[in-house]
Short mmCIF file of C-alpha atoms in Angstrom, two decimals:
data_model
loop_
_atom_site.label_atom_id
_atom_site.label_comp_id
_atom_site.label_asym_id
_atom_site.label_seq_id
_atom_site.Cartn_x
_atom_site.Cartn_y
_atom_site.Cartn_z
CA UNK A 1 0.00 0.00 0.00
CA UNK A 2 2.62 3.12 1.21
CA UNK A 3 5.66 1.15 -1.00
CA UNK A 4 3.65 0.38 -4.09
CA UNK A 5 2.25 3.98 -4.36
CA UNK A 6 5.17 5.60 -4.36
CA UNK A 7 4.03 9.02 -5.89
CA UNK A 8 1.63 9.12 -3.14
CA UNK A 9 5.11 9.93 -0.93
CA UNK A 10 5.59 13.09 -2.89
CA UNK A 11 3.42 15.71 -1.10
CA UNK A 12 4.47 14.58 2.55
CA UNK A 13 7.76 14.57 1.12
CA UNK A 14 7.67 18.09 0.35
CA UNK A 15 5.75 18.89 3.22
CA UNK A 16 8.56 17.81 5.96
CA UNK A 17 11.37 19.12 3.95
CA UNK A 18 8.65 22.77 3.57
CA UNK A 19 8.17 22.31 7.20
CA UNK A 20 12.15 21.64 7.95
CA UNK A 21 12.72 25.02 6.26
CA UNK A 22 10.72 26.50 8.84
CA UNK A 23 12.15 25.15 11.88
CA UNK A 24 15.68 26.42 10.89
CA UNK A 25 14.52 29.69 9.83
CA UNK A 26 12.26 30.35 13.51
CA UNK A 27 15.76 29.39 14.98
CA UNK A 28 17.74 31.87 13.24
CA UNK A 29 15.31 35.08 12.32
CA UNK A 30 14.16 37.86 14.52
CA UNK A 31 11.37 40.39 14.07
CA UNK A 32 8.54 40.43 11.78
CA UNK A 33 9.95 38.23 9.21
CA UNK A 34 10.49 35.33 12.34
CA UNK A 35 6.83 35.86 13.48
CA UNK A 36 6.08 35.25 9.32
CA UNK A 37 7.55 32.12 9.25
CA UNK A 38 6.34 31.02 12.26
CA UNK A 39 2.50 31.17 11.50
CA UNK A 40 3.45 30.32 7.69
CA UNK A 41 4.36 26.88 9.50
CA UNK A 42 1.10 26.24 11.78
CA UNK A 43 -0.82 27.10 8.79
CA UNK A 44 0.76 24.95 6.00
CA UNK A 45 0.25 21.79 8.85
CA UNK A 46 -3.55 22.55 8.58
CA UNK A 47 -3.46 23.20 4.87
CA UNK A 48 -1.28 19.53 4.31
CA UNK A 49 -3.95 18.10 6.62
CA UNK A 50 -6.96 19.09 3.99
CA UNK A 51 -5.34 16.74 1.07
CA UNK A 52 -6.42 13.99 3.27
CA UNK A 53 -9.61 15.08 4.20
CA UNK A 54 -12.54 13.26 4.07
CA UNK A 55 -15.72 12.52 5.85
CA UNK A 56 -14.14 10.38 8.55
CA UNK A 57 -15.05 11.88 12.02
CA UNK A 58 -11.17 11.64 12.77
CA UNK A 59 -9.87 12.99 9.65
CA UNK A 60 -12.66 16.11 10.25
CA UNK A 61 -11.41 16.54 13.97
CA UNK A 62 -7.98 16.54 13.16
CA UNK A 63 -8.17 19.42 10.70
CA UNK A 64 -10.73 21.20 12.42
CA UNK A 65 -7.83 21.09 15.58
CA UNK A 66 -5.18 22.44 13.46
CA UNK A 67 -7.44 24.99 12.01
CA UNK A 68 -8.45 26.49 16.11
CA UNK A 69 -4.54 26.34 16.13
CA UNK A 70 -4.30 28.55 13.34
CA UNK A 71 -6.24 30.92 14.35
CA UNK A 72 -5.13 30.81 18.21
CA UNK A 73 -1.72 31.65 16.44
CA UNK A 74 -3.12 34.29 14.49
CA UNK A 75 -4.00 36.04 17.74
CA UNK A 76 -0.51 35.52 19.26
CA UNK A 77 1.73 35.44 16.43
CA UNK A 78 0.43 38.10 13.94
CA UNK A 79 -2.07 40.71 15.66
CA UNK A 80 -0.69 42.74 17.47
CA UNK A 81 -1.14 43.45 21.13
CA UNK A 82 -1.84 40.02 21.61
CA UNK A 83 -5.36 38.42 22.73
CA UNK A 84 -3.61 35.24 24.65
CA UNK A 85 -6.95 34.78 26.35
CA UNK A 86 -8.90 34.78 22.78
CA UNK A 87 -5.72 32.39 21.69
CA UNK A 88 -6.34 30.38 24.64
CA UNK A 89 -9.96 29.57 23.92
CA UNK A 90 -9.24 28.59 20.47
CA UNK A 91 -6.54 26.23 21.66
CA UNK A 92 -8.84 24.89 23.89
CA UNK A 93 -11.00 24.02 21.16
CA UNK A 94 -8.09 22.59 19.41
CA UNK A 95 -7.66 20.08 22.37
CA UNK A 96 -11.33 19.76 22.29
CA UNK A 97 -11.56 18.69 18.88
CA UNK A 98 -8.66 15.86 19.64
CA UNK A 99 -10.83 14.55 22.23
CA UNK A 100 -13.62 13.68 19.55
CA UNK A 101 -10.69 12.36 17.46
CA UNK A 102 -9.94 10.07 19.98
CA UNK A 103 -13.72 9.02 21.08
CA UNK A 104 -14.07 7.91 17.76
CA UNK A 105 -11.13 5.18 18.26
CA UNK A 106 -13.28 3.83 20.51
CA UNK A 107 -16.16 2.07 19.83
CA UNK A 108 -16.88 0.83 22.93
CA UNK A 109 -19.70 3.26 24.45
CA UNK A 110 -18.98 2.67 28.41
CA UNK A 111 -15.55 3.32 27.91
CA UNK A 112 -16.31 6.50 25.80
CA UNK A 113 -18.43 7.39 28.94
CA UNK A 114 -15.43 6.83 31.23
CA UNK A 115 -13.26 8.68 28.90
CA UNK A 116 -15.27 11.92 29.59
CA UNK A 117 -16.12 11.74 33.04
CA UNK A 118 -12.37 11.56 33.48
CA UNK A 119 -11.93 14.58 31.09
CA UNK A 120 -14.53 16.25 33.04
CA UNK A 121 -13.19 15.47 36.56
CA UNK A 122 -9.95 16.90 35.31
CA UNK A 123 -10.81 20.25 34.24
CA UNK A 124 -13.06 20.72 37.17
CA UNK A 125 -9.53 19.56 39.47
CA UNK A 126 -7.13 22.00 37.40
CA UNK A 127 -9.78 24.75 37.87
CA UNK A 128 -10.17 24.47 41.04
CA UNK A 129 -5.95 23.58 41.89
CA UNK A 130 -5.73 26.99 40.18
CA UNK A 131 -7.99 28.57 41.99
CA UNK A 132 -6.40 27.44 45.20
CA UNK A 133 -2.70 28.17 44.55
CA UNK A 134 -3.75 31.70 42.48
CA UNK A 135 -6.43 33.16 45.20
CA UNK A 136 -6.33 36.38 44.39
CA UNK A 137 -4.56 36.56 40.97
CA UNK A 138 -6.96 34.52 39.97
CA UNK A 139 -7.89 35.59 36.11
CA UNK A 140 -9.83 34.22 33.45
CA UNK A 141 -6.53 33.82 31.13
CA UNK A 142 -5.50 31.19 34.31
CA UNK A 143 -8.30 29.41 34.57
CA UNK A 144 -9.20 28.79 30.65
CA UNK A 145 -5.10 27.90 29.85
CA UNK A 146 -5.31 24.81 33.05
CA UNK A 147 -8.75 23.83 31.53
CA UNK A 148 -6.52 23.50 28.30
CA UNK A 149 -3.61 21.78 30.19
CA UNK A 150 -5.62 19.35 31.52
CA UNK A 151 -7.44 18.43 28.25
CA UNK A 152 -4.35 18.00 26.74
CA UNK A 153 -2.63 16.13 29.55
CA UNK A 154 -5.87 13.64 29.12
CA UNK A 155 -5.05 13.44 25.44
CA UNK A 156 -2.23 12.49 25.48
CA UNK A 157 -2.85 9.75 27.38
CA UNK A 158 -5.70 7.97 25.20
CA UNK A 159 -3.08 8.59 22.44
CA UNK A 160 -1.16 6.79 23.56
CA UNK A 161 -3.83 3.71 24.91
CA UNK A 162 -4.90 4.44 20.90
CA UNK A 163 -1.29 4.48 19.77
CA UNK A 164 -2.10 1.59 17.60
CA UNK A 165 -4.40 4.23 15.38
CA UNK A 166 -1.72 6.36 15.25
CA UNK A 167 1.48 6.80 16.84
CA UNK A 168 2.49 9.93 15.36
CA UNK A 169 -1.05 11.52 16.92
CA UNK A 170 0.30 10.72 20.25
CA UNK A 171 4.28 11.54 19.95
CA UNK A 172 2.69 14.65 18.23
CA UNK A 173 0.70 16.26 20.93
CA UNK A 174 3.74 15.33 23.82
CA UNK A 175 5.65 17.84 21.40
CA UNK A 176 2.89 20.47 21.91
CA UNK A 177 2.95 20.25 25.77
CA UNK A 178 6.52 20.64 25.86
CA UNK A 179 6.20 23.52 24.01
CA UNK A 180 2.96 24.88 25.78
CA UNK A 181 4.93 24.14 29.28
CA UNK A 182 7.34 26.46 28.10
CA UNK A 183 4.63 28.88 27.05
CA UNK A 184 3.28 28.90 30.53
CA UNK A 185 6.26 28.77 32.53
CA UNK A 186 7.21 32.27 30.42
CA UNK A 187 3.33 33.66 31.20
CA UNK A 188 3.80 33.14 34.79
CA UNK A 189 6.84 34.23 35.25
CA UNK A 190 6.91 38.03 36.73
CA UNK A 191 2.76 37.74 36.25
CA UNK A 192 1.97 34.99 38.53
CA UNK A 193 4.90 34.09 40.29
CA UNK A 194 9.13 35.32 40.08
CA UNK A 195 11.16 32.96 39.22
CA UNK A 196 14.76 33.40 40.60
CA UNK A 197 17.30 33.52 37.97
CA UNK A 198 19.73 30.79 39.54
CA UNK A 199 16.29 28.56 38.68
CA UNK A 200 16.41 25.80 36.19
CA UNK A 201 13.23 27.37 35.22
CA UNK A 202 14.23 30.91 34.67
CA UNK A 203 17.13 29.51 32.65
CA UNK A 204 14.25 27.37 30.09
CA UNK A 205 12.39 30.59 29.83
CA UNK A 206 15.37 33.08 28.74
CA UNK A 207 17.27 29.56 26.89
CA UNK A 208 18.95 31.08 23.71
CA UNK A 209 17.21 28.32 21.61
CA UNK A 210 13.97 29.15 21.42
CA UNK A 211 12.41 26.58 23.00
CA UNK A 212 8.57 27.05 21.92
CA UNK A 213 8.85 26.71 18.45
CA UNK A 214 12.04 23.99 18.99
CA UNK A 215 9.01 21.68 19.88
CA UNK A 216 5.79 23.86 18.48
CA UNK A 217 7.03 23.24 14.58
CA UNK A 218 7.27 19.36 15.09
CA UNK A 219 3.54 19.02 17.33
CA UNK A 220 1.54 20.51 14.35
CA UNK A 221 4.27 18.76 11.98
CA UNK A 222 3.16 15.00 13.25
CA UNK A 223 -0.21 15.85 13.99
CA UNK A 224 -0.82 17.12 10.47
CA UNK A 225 1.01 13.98 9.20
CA UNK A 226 -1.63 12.23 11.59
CA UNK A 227 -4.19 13.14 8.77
CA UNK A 228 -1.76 11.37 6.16
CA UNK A 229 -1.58 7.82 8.45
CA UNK A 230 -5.70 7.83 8.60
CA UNK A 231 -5.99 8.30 5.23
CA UNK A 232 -3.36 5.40 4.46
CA UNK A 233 -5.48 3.24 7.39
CA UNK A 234 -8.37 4.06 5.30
CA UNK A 235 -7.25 3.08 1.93
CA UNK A 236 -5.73 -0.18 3.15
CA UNK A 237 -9.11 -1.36 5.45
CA UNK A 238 -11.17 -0.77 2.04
CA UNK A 239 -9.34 -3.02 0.03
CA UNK A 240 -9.43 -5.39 2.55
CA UNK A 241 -12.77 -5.80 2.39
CA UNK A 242 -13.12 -5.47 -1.41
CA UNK A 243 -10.51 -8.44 -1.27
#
């Protein structure tokens, strides 16, 4: 199936090598031109994704994640002042939509219910964990980006009880909370809490690598690719059955 259709290679092909491009570029531009290249990369992952679109509940909640990443960049990477609570919503929805990816790997219905109460249980606990170590700086930016955490926490570990529908999903999203611990680590610091600058912490936040986009470019990379191994899955099962 993937060796005798070679030519079906071609666009991923071009798509790592496009996306490749990127990552060396966000490492070694500044200014506008860096910010440029760095939403030109979260965008061409949900364009790559649409190839391999098709009516598939996981194919559609794949894209439609990388598309609520798009435009959660769009509000952090391009407009200026930044709206990281609007971004933070839309990523939200973005971790949202990979939960409905990954209920439809399961076609079990009382572990689909289980799945969710345990979803549900752990926003409500990283709510209210924020809540108690916060108190008074408390803000709705806090509360909405551990809801987010904790979706994606959860996701990433039914990608990985799912691996067998797709490794790349699951290796995929643990590069996007690397790269979203860094983001939050660098929103708390002097905001919620000060981080000392002997701290291992302080020293990820002000690394001279930068750090988000070292693990940001291949998250969107592998989940995009995601779209790629489903439609592959897809092909294969059907001519299975016509065999």
């Amino acid at each position: 199936m993937l060796t005798k259709d070679k030519s079906g290679l071609i666009l991923p092909l071009c798509f790592l090598l496009l996306e490749s491009v990127f990552f060396v570029l966000i490492q070694t531009t500044g200014g506008r031109v860096n910010e440029i290249i760095s939403f030109s990369s979260v965008t061409l992952a949900f364009v790559f994704s649409l190839f391999y679109l098709s009516k598939d509940g996981k194919s559609i909640s794949t894209s439609s994640g990388l598309l609520f990443t798009v435009v959660s960049d769009l509000f952090l990477v391009i407009i200026k002042p930044q709206y990281k609570l609007v971004a933070m919503i839309f990523f939200s929805f973005a971790q949202l939509s990979y939960f409905i990816r990954l209920l439809y790997s399961d076609s079990d219905k009382d572990r689909r219910i289980k799945h969710t109460l345990i979803r549900i249980s752990a926003s409500l606990l990283a709510i209210i964990l924020t809540l108690a170590v916060l108190r008074d700086k408390t803000d709705a930016l806090s509360i909405v980006s551990m809801f987010y955490y904790a979706n994606l926490t959860v996701n990433i570990v039914y990608a990985f009880i799912y691996c067998k529908d797709s490794l790349i999903f699951a290796v995929g999203l643990v590069f996007f909370i690397l790269c979203d611990t860094v983001v939050g680590l660098s929103v708390m610091d002097g905001m919620y809490f000060d981080f000392a600058e002997s701290s291992l912490i302080y020293r990820i936040i002000h690394s001279d690598i930068n750090l988000i986009w070292l693990f940001y470019v291949p998250s969107q990379t592998l989940i995009a690719l995601s779209s790629f191994e489903l439609k592959l899955k897809s092909k294969g099962e059907n001519q299975g059955t016509v065999s």
